[in-house]
Each structure stands twice: as C-alpha cells, then as structure tokens.
Tab-separated table of C-alpha atoms in Angstrom:
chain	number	residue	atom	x	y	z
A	1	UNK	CA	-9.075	12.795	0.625
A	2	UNK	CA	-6.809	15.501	1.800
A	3	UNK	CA	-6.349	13.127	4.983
A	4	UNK	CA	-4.920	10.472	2.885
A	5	UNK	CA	-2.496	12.950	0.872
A	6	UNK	CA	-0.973	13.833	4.414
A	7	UNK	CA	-0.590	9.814	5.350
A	8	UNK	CA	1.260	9.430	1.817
A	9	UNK	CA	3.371	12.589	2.505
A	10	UNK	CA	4.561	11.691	5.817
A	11	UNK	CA	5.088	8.278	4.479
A	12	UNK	CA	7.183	9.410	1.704
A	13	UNK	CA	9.234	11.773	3.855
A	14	UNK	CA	9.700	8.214	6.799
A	15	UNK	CA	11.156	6.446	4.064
A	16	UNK	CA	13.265	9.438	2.327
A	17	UNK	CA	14.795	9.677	5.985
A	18	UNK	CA	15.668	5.684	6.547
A	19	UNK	CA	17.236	6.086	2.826
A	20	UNK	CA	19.247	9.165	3.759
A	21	UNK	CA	20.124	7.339	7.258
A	22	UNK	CA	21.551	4.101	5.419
A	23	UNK	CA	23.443	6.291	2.946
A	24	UNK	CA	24.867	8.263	6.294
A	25	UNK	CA	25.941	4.821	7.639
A	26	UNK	CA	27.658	3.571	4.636
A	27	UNK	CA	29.382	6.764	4.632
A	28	UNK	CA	30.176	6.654	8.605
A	29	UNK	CA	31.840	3.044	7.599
A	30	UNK	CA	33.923	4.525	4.288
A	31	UNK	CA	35.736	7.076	6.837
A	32	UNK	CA	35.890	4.138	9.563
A	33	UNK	CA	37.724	1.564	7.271
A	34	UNK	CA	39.826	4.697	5.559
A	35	UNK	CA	41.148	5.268	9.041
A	36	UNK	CA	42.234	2.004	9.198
A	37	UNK	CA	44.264	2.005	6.069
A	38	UNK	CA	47.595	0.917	5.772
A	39	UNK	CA	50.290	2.459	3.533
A	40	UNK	CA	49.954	1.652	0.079
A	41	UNK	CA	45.863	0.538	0.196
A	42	UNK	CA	43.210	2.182	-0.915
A	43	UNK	CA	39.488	2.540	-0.572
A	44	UNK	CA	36.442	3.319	-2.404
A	45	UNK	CA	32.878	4.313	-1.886
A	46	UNK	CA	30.046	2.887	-3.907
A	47	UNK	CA	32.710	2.107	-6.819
A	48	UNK	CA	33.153	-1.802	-6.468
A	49	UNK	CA	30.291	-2.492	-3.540
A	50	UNK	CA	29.470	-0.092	-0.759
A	51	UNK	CA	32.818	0.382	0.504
A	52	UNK	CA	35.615	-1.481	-1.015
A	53	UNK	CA	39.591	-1.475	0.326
A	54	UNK	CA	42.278	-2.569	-1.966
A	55	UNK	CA	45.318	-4.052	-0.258
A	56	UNK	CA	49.033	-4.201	-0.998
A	57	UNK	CA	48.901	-8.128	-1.974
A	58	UNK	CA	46.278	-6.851	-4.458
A	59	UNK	CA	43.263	-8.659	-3.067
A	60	UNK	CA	40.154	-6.427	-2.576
A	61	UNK	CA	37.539	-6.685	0.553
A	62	UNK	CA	33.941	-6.328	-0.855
A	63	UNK	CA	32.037	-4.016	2.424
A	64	UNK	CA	28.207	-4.827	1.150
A	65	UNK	CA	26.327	-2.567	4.208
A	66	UNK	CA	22.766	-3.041	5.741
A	67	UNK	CA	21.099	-0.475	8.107
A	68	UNK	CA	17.941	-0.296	10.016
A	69	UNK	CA	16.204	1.760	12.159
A	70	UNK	CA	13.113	-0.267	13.239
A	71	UNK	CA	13.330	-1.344	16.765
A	72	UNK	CA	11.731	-4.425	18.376
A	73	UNK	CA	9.007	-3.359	21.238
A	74	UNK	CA	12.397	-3.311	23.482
A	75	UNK	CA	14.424	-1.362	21.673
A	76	UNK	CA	16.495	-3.298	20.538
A	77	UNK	CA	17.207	-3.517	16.999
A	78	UNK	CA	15.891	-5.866	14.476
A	79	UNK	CA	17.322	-9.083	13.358
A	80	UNK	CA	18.136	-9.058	10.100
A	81	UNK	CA	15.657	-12.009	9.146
A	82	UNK	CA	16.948	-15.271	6.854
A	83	UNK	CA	14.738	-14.138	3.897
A	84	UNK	CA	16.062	-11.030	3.777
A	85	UNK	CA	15.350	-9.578	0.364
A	86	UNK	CA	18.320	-6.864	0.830
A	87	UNK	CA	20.696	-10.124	1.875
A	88	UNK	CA	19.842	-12.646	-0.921
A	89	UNK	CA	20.202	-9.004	-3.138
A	90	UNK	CA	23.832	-9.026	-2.246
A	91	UNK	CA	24.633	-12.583	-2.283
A	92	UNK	CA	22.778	-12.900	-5.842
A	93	UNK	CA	25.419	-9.805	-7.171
A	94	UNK	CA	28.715	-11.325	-5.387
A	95	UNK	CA	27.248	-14.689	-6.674
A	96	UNK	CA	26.902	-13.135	-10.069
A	97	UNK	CA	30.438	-11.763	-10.245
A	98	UNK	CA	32.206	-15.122	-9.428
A	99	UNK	CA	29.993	-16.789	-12.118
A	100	UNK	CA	31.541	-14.025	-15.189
A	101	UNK	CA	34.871	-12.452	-14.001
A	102	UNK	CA	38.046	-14.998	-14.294
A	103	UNK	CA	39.280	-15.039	-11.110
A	104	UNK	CA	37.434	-12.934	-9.087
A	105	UNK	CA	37.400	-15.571	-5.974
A	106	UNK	CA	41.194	-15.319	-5.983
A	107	UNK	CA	41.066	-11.485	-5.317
A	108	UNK	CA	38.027	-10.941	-3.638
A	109	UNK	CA	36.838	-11.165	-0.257
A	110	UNK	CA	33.340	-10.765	1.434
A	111	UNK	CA	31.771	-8.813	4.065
A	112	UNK	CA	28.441	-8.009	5.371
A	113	UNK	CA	28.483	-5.558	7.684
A	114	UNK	CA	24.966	-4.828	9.690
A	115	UNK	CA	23.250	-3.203	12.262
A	116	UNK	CA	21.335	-5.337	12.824
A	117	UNK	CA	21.486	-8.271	14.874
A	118	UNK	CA	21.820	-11.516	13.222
A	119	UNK	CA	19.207	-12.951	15.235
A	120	UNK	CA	18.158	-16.524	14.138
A	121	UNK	CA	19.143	-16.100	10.689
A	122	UNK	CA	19.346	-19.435	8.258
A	123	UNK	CA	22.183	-18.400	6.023
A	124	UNK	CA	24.415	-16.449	8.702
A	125	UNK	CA	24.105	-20.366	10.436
A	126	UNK	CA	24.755	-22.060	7.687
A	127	UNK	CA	27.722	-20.202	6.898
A	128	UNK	CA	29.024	-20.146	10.147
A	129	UNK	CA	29.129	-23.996	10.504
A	130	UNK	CA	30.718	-24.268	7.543
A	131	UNK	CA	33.429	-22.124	7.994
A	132	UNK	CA	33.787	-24.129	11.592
A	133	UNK	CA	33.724	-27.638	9.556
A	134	UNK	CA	30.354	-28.423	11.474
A	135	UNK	CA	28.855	-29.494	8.142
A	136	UNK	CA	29.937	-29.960	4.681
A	137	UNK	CA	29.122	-28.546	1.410
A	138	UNK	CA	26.340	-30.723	0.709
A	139	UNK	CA	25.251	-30.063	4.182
A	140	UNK	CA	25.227	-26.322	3.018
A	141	UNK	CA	23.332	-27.336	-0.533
A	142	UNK	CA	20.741	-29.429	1.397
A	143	UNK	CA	20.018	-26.900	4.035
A	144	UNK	CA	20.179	-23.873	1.631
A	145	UNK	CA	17.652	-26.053	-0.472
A	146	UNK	CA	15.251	-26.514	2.807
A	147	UNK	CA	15.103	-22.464	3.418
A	148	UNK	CA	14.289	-21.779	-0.269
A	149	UNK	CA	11.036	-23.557	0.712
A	150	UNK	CA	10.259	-21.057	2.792
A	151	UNK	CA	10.004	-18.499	0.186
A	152	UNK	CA	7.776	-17.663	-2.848
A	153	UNK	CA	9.869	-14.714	-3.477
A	154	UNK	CA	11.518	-15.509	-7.190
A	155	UNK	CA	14.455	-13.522	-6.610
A	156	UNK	CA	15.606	-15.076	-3.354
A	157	UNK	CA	14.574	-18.579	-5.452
A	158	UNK	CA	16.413	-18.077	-8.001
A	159	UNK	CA	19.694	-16.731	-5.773
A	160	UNK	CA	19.741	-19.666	-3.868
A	161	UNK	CA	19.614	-21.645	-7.425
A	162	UNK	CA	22.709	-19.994	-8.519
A	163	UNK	CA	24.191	-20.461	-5.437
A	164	UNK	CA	23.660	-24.252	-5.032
A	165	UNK	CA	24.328	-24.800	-9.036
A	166	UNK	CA	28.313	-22.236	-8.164
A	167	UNK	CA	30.887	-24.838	-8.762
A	168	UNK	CA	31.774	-26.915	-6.083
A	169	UNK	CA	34.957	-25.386	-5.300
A	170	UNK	CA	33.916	-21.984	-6.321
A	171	UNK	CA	30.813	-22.258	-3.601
A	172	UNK	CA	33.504	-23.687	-0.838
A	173	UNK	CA	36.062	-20.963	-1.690
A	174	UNK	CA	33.030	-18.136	-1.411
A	175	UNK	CA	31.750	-19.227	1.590
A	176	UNK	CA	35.316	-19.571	3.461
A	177	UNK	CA	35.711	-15.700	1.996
A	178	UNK	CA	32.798	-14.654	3.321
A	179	UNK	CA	32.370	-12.207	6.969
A	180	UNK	CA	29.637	-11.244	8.889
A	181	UNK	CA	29.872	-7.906	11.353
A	182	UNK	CA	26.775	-6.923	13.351
C-alpha cells in the first residue's frame, strides 16, 4: 500500500510540474508578443484567451497556447495529434464566441501557437488547403465530417457539429482568420 501512495505522489507532483511548465510558456509568449508591441496596442494575459493583443485598427489577435513536454523515443517533440482534446477545446470556445457575440469575426483573429509539431494533423491540413484554395468549403465540411468518425469522444463530436452547422460565411471567414505557429 505505502508503495502505491508513493506512485500517486510522484504522479501528482509529474503533472503539477507539466501544469506549472505550460503556465511558464504562456507567460514566456505574453512578454514575447508585449515586446513586439507597437505604439498605441495593448496586450493581455489570460483576460480574452491566453494572450490577447489589441491593435490600433481595433481588431484583437486571439493567442490560444499549447505546450508539451513528452518527447518521441528521438527526442523530438510530439505532434500535436488531429484528435486533440486540448485543440477541438479551443476551436469549440472560438467557435462558441462567433455563434453569440455580434460581430466578433469582424474583430477577431485566430492563433494557435504550439510546441509541438504539427505532425500529420487532420484539421491543421484541412485548414491549410483551404486557406491555399486547394479545396472548398464543402471540401472542409466533408472532410471535417470523415475525422469526426474517428472519434467517440462527445466533445470533439459535438465541436465539429458546431463547426460544420457555423454559417457558411461565418465558417469561411473563421477559417481564413485562423494561424497556426509550431
């Protein structure tokens, strides 16, 4: 018994420190992008999304941050996978935003900013062929539709549901507003 108290112990503390590591990164990226500000913008830090910046045309860039410290056998890091709960998490709230604020498209920008590597990742290849007009918008709803088989997880179900079911224009607006950095 007292063996198993130590393996839940040093569990707990492993995932206390990849908690306090990810909050260290998103903090690492608030002073990054404040460096970078211009006169007259602004920043914030878990206010509007991880890191927001608020710019003189008053548009906003949405900074939504994922870290990891798990390494593949070669140390490189891991890919952040297409059924990424954490991803889907994100995309669900920015989703969820455009559905109840007025307006929020015409203000708002996207970006998902990650350590890790984006791999063979679904969405981040759907979006990118969008945004290059390699496929259309019902290319986008048929492939999104295709992943979501791949699931049984009800959140990333239902995420890719509201995102299919976002107006038309509203989904091709989001998706042209919408960054990846790795």
């Amino acid at each position: 018994m007292n063996n198993m108290s130590t393996t839940n112990t040093n569990n707990t503390k492993f995932s206390e420190g990849q908690k306090a590591i990810g909050f260290d990164y998103q903090f690492y990226y608030f002073f990054f992008r404040a460096l970078q500000l211009e006169e007259g913008e602004s920043i914030g830090y878990e206010a509007k999304d991880d890191v927001h910046v608020d710019n003189l045309d008053g548009s906003t860039v949405l900074y939504q941050l994922k870290h990891s410290s798990q390494r593949k056998q070669n140390g490189e890091i891991i890919n952040l996978p297409s059924l990424d709960i954490d991803l889907w998490h994100t995309l669900y709230n920015w989703i969820n935003q455009i559905k109840t604020e007025e307006n929020f498209l015409n203000i708002h920008s996207f970006v998902l900013v990650s350590n890790k590597n984006e791999g063979n990742n679904q969405f981040i290849e759907i979006l990118n062929e969008f945004q290059t007009n390699v496929i259309k918008i019902n290319d986008v709803k048929e492939k999104l539709k295709k992943l979501s088989q791949k699931t049984s997880s009800s959140e990333i179900l239902n995420t890719i549901d509201e995102i299919i079911t976002l107006e038309e224009n509203k989904l091709c607006m989001f998706l042209k507003k919408h960054k990846n950095l790795s």
